[in-house]
PDB file of C-alpha atoms in Angstrom:
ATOM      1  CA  UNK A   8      23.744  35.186 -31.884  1.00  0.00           C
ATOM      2  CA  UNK A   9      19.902  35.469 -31.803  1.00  0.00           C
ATOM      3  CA  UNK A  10      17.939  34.088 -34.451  1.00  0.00           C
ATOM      4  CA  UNK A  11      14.883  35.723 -35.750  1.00  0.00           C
ATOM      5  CA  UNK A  12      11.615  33.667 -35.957  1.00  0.00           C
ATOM      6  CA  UNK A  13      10.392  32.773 -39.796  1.00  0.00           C
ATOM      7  CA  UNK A  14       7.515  34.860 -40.311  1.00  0.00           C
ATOM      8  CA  UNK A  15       4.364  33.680 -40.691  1.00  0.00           C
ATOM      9  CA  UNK A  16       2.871  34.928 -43.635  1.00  0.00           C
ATOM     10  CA  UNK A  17      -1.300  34.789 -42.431  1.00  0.00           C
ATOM     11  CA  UNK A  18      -3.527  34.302 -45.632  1.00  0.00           C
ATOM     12  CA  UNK A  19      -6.159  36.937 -46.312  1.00  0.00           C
ATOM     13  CA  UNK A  20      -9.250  36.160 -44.678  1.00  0.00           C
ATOM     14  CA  UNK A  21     -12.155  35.201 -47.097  1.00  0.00           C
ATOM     15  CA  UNK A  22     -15.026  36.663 -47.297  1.00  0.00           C
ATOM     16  CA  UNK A  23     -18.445  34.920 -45.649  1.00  0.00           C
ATOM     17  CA  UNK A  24     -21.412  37.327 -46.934  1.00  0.00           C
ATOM     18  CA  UNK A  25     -23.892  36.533 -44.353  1.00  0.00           C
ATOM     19  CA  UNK A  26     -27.028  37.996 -46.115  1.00  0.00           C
ATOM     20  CA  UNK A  27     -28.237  37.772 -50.160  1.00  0.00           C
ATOM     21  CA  UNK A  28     -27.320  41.744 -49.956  1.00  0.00           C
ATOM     22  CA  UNK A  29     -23.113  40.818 -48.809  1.00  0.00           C
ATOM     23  CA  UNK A  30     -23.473  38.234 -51.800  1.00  0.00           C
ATOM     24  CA  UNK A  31     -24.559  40.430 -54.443  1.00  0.00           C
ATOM     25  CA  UNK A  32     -21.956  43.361 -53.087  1.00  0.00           C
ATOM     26  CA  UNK A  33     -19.322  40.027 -52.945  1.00  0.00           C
ATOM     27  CA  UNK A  34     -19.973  39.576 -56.541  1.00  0.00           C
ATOM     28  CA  UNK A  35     -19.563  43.171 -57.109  1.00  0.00           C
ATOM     29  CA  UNK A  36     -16.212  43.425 -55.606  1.00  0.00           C
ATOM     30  CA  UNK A  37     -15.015  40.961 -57.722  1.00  0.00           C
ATOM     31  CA  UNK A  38     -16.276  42.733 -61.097  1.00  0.00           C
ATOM     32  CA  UNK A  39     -18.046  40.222 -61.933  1.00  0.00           C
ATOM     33  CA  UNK A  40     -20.426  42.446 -64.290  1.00  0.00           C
ATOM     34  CA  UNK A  41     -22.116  39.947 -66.212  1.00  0.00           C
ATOM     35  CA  UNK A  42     -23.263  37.402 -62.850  1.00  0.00           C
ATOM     36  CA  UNK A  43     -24.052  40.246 -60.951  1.00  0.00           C
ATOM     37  CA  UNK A  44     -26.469  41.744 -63.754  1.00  0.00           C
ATOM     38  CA  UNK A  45     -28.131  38.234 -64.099  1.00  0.00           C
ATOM     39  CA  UNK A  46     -28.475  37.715 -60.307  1.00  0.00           C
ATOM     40  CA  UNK A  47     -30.194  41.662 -60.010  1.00  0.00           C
ATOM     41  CA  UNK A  48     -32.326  40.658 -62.632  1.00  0.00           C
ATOM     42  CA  UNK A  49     -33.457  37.655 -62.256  1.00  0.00           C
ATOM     43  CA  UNK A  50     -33.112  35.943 -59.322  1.00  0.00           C
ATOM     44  CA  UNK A  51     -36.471  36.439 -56.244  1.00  0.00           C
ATOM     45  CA  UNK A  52     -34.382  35.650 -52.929  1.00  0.00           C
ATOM     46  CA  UNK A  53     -36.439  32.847 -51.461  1.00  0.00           C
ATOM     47  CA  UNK A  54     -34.350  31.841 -48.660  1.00  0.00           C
ATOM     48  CA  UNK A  55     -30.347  32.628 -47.600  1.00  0.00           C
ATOM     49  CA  UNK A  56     -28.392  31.036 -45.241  1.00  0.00           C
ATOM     50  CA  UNK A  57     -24.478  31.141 -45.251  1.00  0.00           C
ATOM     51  CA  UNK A  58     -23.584  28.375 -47.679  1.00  0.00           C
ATOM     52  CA  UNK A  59     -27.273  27.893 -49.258  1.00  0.00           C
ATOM     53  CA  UNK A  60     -29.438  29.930 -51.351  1.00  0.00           C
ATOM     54  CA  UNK A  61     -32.849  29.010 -52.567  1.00  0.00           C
ATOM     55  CA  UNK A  62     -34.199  31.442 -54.884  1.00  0.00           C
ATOM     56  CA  UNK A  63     -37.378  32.098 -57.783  1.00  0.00           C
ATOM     57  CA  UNK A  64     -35.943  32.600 -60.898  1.00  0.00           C
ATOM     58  CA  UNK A  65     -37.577  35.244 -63.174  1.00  0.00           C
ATOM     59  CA  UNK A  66     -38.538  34.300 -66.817  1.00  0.00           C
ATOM     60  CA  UNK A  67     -35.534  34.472 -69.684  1.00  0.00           C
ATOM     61  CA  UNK A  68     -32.891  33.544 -66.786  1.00  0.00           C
ATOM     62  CA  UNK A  69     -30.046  31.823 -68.240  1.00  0.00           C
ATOM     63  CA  UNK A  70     -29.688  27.912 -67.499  1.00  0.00           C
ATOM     64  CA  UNK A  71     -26.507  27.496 -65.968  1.00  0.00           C
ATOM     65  CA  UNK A  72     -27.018  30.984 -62.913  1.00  0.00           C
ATOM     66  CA  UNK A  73     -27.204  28.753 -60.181  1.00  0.00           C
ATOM     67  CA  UNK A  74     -24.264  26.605 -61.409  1.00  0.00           C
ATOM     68  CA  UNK A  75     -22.222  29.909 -62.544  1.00  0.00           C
ATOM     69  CA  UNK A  76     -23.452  31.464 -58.685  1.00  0.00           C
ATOM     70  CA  UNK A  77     -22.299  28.344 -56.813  1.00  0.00           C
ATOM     71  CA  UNK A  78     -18.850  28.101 -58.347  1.00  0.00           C
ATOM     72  CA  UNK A  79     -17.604  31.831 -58.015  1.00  0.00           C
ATOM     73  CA  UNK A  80     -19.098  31.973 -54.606  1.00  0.00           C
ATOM     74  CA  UNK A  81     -16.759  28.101 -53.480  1.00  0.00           C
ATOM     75  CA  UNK A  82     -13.904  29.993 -55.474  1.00  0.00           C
ATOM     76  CA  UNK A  83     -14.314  33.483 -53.113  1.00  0.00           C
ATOM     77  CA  UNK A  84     -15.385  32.108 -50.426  1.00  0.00           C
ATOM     78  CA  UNK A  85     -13.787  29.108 -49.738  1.00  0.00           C
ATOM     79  CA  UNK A  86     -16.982  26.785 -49.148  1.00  0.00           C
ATOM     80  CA  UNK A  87     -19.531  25.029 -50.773  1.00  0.00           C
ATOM     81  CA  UNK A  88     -22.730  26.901 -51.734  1.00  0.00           C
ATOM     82  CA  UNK A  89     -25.861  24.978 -52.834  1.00  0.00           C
ATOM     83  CA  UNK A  90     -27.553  27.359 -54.744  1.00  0.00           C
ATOM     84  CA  UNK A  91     -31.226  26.009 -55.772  1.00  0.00           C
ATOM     85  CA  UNK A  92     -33.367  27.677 -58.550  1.00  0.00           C
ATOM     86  CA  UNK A  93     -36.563  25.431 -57.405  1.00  0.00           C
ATOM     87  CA  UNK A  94     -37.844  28.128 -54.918  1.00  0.00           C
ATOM     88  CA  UNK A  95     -41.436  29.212 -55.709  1.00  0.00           C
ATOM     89  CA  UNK A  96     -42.924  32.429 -53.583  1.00  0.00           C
ATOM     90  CA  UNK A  97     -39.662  34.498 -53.729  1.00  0.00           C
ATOM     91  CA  UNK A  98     -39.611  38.247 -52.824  1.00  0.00           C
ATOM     92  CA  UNK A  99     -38.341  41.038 -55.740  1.00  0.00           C
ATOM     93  CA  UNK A 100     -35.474  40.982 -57.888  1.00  0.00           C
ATOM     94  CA  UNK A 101     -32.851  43.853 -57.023  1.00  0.00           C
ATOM     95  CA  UNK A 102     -33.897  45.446 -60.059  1.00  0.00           C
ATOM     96  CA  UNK A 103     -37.297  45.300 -58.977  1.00  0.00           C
ATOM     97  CA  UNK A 104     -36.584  46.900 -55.638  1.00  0.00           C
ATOM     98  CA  UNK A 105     -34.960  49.546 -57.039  1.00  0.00           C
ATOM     99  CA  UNK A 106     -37.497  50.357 -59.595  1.00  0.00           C
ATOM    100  CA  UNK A 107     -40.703  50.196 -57.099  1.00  0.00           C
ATOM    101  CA  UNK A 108     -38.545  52.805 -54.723  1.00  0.00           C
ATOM    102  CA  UNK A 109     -37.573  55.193 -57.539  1.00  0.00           C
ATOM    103  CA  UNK A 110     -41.102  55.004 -58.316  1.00  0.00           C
ATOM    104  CA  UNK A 111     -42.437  55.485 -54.360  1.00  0.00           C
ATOM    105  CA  UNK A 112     -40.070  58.677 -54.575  1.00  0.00           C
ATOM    106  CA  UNK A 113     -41.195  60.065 -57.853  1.00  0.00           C
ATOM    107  CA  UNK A 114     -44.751  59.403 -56.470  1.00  0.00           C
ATOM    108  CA  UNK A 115     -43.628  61.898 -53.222  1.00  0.00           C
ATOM    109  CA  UNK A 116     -41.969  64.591 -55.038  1.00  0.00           C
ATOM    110  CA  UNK A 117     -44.888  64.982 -57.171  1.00  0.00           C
ATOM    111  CA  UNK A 118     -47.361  65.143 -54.324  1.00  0.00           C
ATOM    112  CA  UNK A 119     -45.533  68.129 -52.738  1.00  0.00           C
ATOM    113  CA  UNK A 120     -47.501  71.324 -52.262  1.00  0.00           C
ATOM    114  CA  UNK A 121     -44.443  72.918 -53.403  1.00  0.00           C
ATOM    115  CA  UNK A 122     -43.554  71.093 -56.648  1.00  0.00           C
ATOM    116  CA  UNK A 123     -47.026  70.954 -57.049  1.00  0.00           C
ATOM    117  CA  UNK A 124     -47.270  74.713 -57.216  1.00  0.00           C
ATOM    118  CA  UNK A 125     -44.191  75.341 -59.488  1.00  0.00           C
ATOM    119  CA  UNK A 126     -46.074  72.663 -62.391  1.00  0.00           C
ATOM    120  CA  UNK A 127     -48.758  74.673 -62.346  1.00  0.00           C
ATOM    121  CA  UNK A 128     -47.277  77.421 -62.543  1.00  0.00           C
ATOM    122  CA  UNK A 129     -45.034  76.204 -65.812  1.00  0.00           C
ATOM    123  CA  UNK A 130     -47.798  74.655 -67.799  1.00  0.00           C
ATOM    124  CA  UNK A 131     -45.732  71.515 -69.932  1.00  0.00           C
ATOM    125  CA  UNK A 132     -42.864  71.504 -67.115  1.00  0.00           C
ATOM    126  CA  UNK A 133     -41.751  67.867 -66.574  1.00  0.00           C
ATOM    127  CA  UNK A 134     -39.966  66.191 -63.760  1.00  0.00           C
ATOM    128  CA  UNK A 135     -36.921  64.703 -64.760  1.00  0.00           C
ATOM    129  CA  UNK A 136     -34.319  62.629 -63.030  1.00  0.00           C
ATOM    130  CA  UNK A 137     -34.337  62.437 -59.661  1.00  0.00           C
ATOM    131  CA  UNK A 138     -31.243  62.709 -57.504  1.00  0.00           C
ATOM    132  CA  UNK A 139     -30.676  63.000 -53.023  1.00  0.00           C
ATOM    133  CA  UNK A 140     -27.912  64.970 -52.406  1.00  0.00           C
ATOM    134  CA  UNK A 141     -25.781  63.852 -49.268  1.00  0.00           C
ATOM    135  CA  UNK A 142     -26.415  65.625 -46.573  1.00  0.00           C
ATOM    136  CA  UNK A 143     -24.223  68.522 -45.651  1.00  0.00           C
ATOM    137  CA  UNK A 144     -20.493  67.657 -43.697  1.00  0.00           C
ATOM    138  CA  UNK A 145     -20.540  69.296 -39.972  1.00  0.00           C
ATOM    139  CA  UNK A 146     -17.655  71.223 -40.188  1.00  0.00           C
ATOM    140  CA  UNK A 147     -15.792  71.468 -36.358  1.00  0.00           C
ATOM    141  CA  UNK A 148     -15.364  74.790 -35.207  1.00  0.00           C
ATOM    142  CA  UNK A 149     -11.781  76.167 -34.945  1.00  0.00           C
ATOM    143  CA  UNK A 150     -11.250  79.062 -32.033  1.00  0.00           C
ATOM    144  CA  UNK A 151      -9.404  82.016 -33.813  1.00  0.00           C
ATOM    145  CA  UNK A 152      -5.945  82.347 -32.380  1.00  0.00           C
ATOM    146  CA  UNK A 153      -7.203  85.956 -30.643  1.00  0.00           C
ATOM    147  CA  UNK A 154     -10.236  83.688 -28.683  1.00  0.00           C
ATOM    148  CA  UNK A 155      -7.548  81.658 -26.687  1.00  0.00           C
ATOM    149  CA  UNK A 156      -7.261  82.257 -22.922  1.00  0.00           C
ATOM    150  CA  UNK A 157      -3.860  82.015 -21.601  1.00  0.00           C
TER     151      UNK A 157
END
């Protein structure tokens, strides 16, 4: 009689975030609330390369990030991360991204002729949060069953 092959169970492959943006979505994925809200707030991306991450830290960052970053990322990932806090020059925190473009977008709205027009027009009106609707789903169109050409 034949005899099956043993299967070959192949391990999940791990992940290898290949930009500072894939790390802090990696760290996301893994709920990881508390890293994730330390690295968005205080840690100024100086330089990323898989496996290495030299960054500015921001003032009132706790002492142990890097060694708390390094560890879950060799855990995920599988490899060894040097993760350097030493970095001077680095760019904005995620936090401070996303603050300077709500800001840029507040700025636009309120320069519109047409939300310009409606202030004015409701002395003591106020602008309050701002949200972008997705863009409306293209729906295909179906042929009726009387438009069919036999």
């Amino acid at each position: 009689s034949a005899q099956l092959a043993p299967r070959v169970m192949a391990a999940p492959a791990l992940p290898d975030p290949q930009s500072f943006e894939q790390v802090v979505a990696l760290i996301g994925e893994k709920r990881e609330v508390g890293l994730q809200m330390d690295v968005q707030r205080f840690v100024r991306p100086v330089a990323f390369k898989p496996g290495a991450i030299t960054y500015e830290s921001v003032q009132g960052a706790p002492i142990d990030l890097a060694r708390r970053l390094s560890g879950r990322l060799k855990e995920w990932t599988g490899r060894t991360w040097l993760i350097a806090a030493n970095g001077q020059g680095g760019g904005e925190t995620i936090i401070e991204i996303d603050r300077r473009k709500r800001s840029e977008e507040r700025a636009e709205v309120e320069a519109d002729p047409f939300v310009i027009a409606i202030m004015s027009a409701f002395p003591g009106a106020k602008i309050g949060e701002i949200r972008t609707t997705a863009a409306p789903v293209e729906l295909p169109v179906i042929p009726d069953e009387g438009d069919e050409e036999d």
